[in-house]
CSV table of C-alpha atoms in Angstrom, one decimal:
chain,number,residue,atom,x,y,z
X,244,MET,CA,115.8,96.9,168.5
X,245,LYS,CA,112.6,96.6,166.5
X,246,LYS,CA,112.4,93.3,164.2
X,247,ARG,CA,111.7,94.2,160.5
X,248,THR,CA,108.8,92.2,158.8
X,249,GLY,CA,106.8,92.4,155.5
X,250,VAL,CA,107.8,92.5,151.9
X,251,VAL,CA,111.8,92.6,151.1
X,252,ARG,CA,112.1,94.2,147.3
X,253,ARG,CA,115.7,93.7,146.0
X,254,THR,CA,116.7,95.1,142.6
X,255,THR,CA,119.3,93.5,140.7
X,256,LYS,CA,120.3,94.5,137.0
X,257,ALA,CA,118.2,91.7,135.5
X,258,ARG,CA,115.1,91.7,137.5
X,259,VAL,CA,113.3,92.9,140.3
X,260,VAL,CA,112.7,90.3,143.3
X,261,THR,CA,110.2,90.5,145.9
X,262,ALA,CA,109.7,87.7,148.4
X,263,ARG,CA,108.3,87.9,152.3
X,264,ARG,CA,111.2,87.6,154.7
X,265,GLY,CA,112.2,84.0,155.9
X,266,ASN,CA,110.6,82.4,152.7
X,267,PRO,CA,112.9,81.3,149.7
X,268,VAL,CA,113.2,83.8,146.8
X,269,ARG,CA,111.9,82.3,143.2
X,270,THR,CA,113.5,84.1,140.5
X,271,GLU,CA,112.7,84.5,136.8
X,272,ALA,CA,115.0,84.6,133.9
X,273,ALA,CA,115.5,88.2,131.9
X,274,ALA,CA,113.3,89.0,129.3
X,275,PRO,CA,115.6,89.0,125.8
X,276,PRO,CA,117.0,92.2,124.8
X,277,LEU,CA,114.7,94.5,122.5
X,278,VAL,CA,115.6,94.3,118.7
X,279,THR,CA,115.9,97.9,117.6
X,280,ARG,CA,117.8,97.4,114.1
X,281,LYS,CA,117.9,95.0,111.6
X,282,GLU,CA,119.9,94.3,108.5
X,283,ILE,CA,117.7,93.7,105.3
X,284,THR,CA,118.6,93.4,101.5
X,285,VAL,CA,116.2,94.7,98.8
X,286,GLN,CA,116.4,94.8,95.3
X,287,VAL,CA,115.8,98.9,94.3
X,288,ASN,CA,115.8,99.7,90.5
X,289,GLY,CA,117.5,96.5,89.9
X,290,VAL,CA,120.3,96.9,92.4
X,291,ALA,CA,120.6,95.0,95.5
X,292,GLN,CA,120.8,97.4,98.5
X,293,THR,CA,121.6,96.0,102.5
X,294,ALA,CA,121.3,98.2,105.1
X,295,GLU,CA,121.1,98.1,108.8
X,296,VAL,CA,117.7,100.2,109.5
X,297,GLU,CA,115.7,100.7,112.5
X,298,VAL,CA,112.7,98.3,112.7
X,299,ARG,CA,110.3,101.0,113.0
X,300,MET,CA,111.7,102.9,110.0
X,301,THR,CA,109.1,103.1,107.0
X,302,LEU,CA,109.9,102.4,103.5
X,303,VAL,CA,109.7,105.7,102.0
X,304,ASP,CA,111.9,107.1,105.1
X,305,PHE,CA,114.5,104.1,103.9
X,306,ILE,CA,114.0,104.9,100.1
X,307,ARG,CA,114.7,108.6,100.7
X,308,GLU,CA,117.2,108.7,103.6
X,309,HIS,CA,119.3,105.6,103.1
X,310,LEU,CA,119.0,105.5,99.6
X,311,GLY,CA,118.9,109.1,98.4
X,312,LEU,CA,115.9,108.4,96.1
X,313,THR,CA,114.2,111.5,96.8
X,314,GLY,CA,111.7,111.4,93.9
X,315,THR,CA,109.3,109.3,96.1
X,316,HIS,CA,107.5,111.9,98.1
X,317,VAL,CA,106.2,112.1,101.7
X,318,GLY,CA,102.9,113.6,101.9
X,319,CYS,CA,99.9,112.7,104.3
X,320,GLU,CA,101.8,109.5,105.9
X,321,HIS,CA,98.4,107.9,106.7
X,322,GLY,CA,98.0,106.3,103.1
X,323,VAL,CA,95.6,108.6,101.7
X,324,CYS,CA,97.4,110.9,99.3
X,325,GLY,CA,99.1,108.3,97.3
X,326,ALA,CA,102.3,110.8,96.8
X,327,CYS,CA,104.9,108.0,97.9
X,328,THR,CA,103.5,105.3,95.7
X,329,ILE,CA,106.0,102.9,94.5
X,330,LEU,CA,105.8,99.6,92.9
X,331,LEU,CA,106.4,96.5,95.1
X,332,ASP,CA,107.0,93.0,93.0
X,333,GLY,CA,105.2,94.9,90.5
X,334,ALA,CA,102.4,96.3,92.5
X,335,PRO,CA,101.6,99.6,93.6
X,336,VAL,CA,102.0,100.5,97.4
X,337,ARG,CA,102.1,103.1,99.8
X,338,SER,CA,105.5,103.2,100.9
X,339,CYS,CA,104.5,105.2,104.0
X,340,LEU,CA,102.4,102.5,105.5
X,341,MET,CA,105.1,99.9,105.6
X,342,PHE,CA,108.2,99.3,107.4
X,343,ALA,CA,111.4,99.0,105.7
X,344,VAL,CA,111.9,95.5,107.3
X,345,GLN,CA,108.7,94.2,105.5
X,346,ALA,CA,110.4,94.8,102.1
X,347,ALA,CA,113.4,92.7,102.8
X,348,GLY,CA,114.0,90.3,100.0
X,349,GLU,CA,111.4,92.1,97.6
X,350,GLU,CA,111.7,94.1,94.4
X,351,ILE,CA,111.4,97.7,94.8
X,352,MET,CA,110.9,100.2,91.4
X,353,THR,CA,110.7,104.0,92.3
X,354,VAL,CA,110.0,107.1,90.0
X,355,GLU,CA,113.7,107.3,89.2
X,356,ALA,CA,113.8,104.0,87.2
X,357,LEU,CA,110.7,105.2,85.0
X,358,GLY,CA,112.9,107.7,82.7
X,359,THR,CA,115.5,110.4,82.6
X,360,PRO,CA,115.8,114.0,82.0
X,361,ASP,CA,117.1,113.1,78.5
X,362,ARG,CA,114.7,110.3,77.7
X,363,LEU,CA,111.3,110.3,79.3
X,364,HIS,CA,109.2,107.5,79.7
X,365,PRO,CA,105.9,107.8,77.3
X,366,ILE,CA,104.1,108.0,80.4
X,367,GLN,CA,106.0,110.8,81.6
X,368,GLU,CA,105.7,112.6,78.1
X,369,ALA,CA,102.0,112.4,77.9
X,370,PHE,CA,101.7,113.6,81.6
X,371,ARG,CA,103.8,116.8,80.3
X,372,ASP,CA,102.0,117.1,76.9
X,373,HIS,CA,98.5,117.0,78.6
X,374,HIS,CA,99.7,119.3,81.8
X,375,GLY,CA,98.7,116.6,83.9
X,376,LEU,CA,100.9,118.3,86.7
X,377,GLN,CA,101.2,121.9,88.3
X,378,CYS,CA,103.6,121.7,91.4
X,379,GLY,CA,104.4,118.1,90.5
X,380,PHE,CA,104.3,116.8,94.0
X,381,CYS,CA,101.8,113.9,93.5
X,382,THR,CA,103.2,113.1,90.0
X,383,PRO,CA,105.7,110.5,90.8
X,384,GLY,CA,102.9,108.6,92.7
X,385,PHE,CA,100.4,109.0,89.6
X,386,LEU,CA,103.2,107.8,87.4
X,387,MET,CA,104.0,104.5,89.0
X,388,THR,CA,100.3,103.7,89.4
X,389,THR,CA,99.9,104.4,85.7
X,390,LEU,CA,102.9,102.2,85.0
X,391,ALA,CA,101.3,99.0,86.7
X,392,PHE,CA,97.8,100.0,85.5
X,393,LEU,CA,98.6,100.0,81.9
X,394,ARG,CA,100.4,96.6,82.3
X,395,GLU,CA,97.1,95.1,83.6
X,396,CYS,CA,94.6,97.4,81.2
X,397,PRO,CA,96.7,98.3,78.4
X,398,SER,CA,93.3,99.9,76.7
X,399,PRO,CA,91.3,101.5,79.2
X,400,SER,CA,88.4,103.7,79.0
X,401,ALA,CA,88.1,107.0,80.9
X,402,ASP,CA,86.0,105.5,83.8
X,403,GLU,CA,88.7,102.5,84.4
X,404,ILE,CA,91.5,105.5,84.4
X,405,ARG,CA,89.3,107.2,87.2
X,406,VAL,CA,88.9,104.1,89.0
X,407,ALA,CA,92.7,103.2,88.6
X,408,LEU,CA,93.5,106.6,90.0
X,409,ALA,CA,91.2,106.8,93.1
X,410,GLY,CA,93.7,106.5,95.4
X,411,HIS,CA,95.6,109.6,94.7
X,412,LEU,CA,95.1,113.2,95.3
X,413,CYS,CA,96.1,116.1,93.3
X,414,ARG,CA,95.3,119.6,94.5
X,415,CYS,CA,96.4,121.5,91.5
X,416,THR,CA,94.9,120.3,88.5
X,417,GLY,CA,91.4,119.0,88.7
X,418,TYR,CA,92.3,115.8,87.3
X,419,GLN,CA,91.2,116.0,84.0
X,420,GLY,CA,94.5,116.4,82.4
X,421,ILE,CA,95.6,113.6,84.5
X,422,VAL,CA,92.7,111.3,83.0
X,423,GLU,CA,93.8,112.7,79.3
X,424,ALA,CA,97.4,112.0,80.1
X,425,VAL,CA,97.0,108.4,80.9
X,426,SER,CA,94.6,107.6,77.9
X,427,ASP,CA,97.4,109.2,76.0
X,428,ALA,CA,100.2,107.2,77.3
X,429,ALA,CA,98.1,103.8,76.9
X,430,GLN,CA,98.9,104.4,73.4
X,431,ARG,CA,102.2,105.7,73.7
X,432,VAL,CA,103.3,102.6,76.0
X,433,GLY,CA,101.7,100.3,73.2
X,434,THR,CA,104.3,101.4,70.7
X,435,ALA,CA,107.3,101.9,73.1
X,436,THR,CA,109.7,99.5,74.3
X,437,PRO,CA,107.9,98.5,77.7
X,438,THR,CA,110.0,99.4,81.2
X,439,PRO,CA,111.0,96.2,82.6
X,440,VAL,CA,109.0,96.0,86.1
X,441,PRO,CA,109.2,92.9,88.3
X,442,ARG,CA,105.6,90.8,87.9
X,443,ALA,CA,104.0,90.5,91.1
X,444,ARG,CA,104.7,87.4,93.5
X,445,GLY,CA,102.2,86.0,96.0
X,446,GLY,CA,99.4,88.3,95.1
X,447,GLY,CA,100.8,91.7,94.5
X,448,ALA,CA,98.7,94.4,96.0
X,449,ARG,CA,96.6,92.0,97.9
X,450,LYS,CA,99.7,91.0,99.8
X,451,HIS,CA,100.2,94.5,101.0
X,452,GLY,CA,96.6,96.0,101.1
X,453,ASN,CA,94.6,97.8,98.1
X,454,PRO,CA,96.4,101.0,97.7
X,455,HIS,CA,93.5,102.7,96.5
X,456,ALA,CA,91.2,102.2,99.4
X,457,GLY,CA,90.2,105.2,101.5
X,458,SER,CA,91.6,107.6,99.0
X,459,GLY,CA,88.9,110.6,100.1
X,460,ARG,CA,88.2,113.1,97.3
X,461,SER,CA,90.1,111.9,94.3
X,462,ALA,CA,90.2,111.6,90.3
X,463,GLU,CA,87.1,109.4,90.6
X,464,THR,CA,85.0,111.9,92.4
X,465,ARG,CA,86.4,114.9,91.0
X,466,THR,CA,86.0,114.4,87.3
């Protein structure tokens, strides 16, 4: 009978062991199990929300699918169009570029908290009155960025408005109506009861990246 020599490969549940016949087998500890789901708690529109989510789920999918807040829209999914913009600790961020687990412990505001069909927010009224929307798909993102912008710049010039909205794309209006709406909204907000928005902690937008970067053709270049 021919004697077998060479490499012997033995498979176990935890590992694959390779050794030469006659030599002691040295094994290594099995790798820890891969974490695919995690429980998170976030404050969304003033309400604590706890859920177990996949670690790869984006924040916009969590908002829409787990919470049922479909006012936040999914557009390009590359952080370019701005349709998915929400406020995170008071700062506008692209919710398609964040994982839901990254928002754990943070405060989120979506467009649903801005106003109601019976009582529009002054910013919403201004967009309506100045025809700052047509199909309306991009509008929630514009509204949320405008809300944060007017908190920081309550009396903006037209150029400042264009710069602030440079991270948003609108394929319908031509932008001029939007710029006029924001200018009017600044005056309306100044005489209205302000919507409570959490103040940014730890740097706000800087913590999660500039939402206006890499916007392509936008209000700044089209008006």
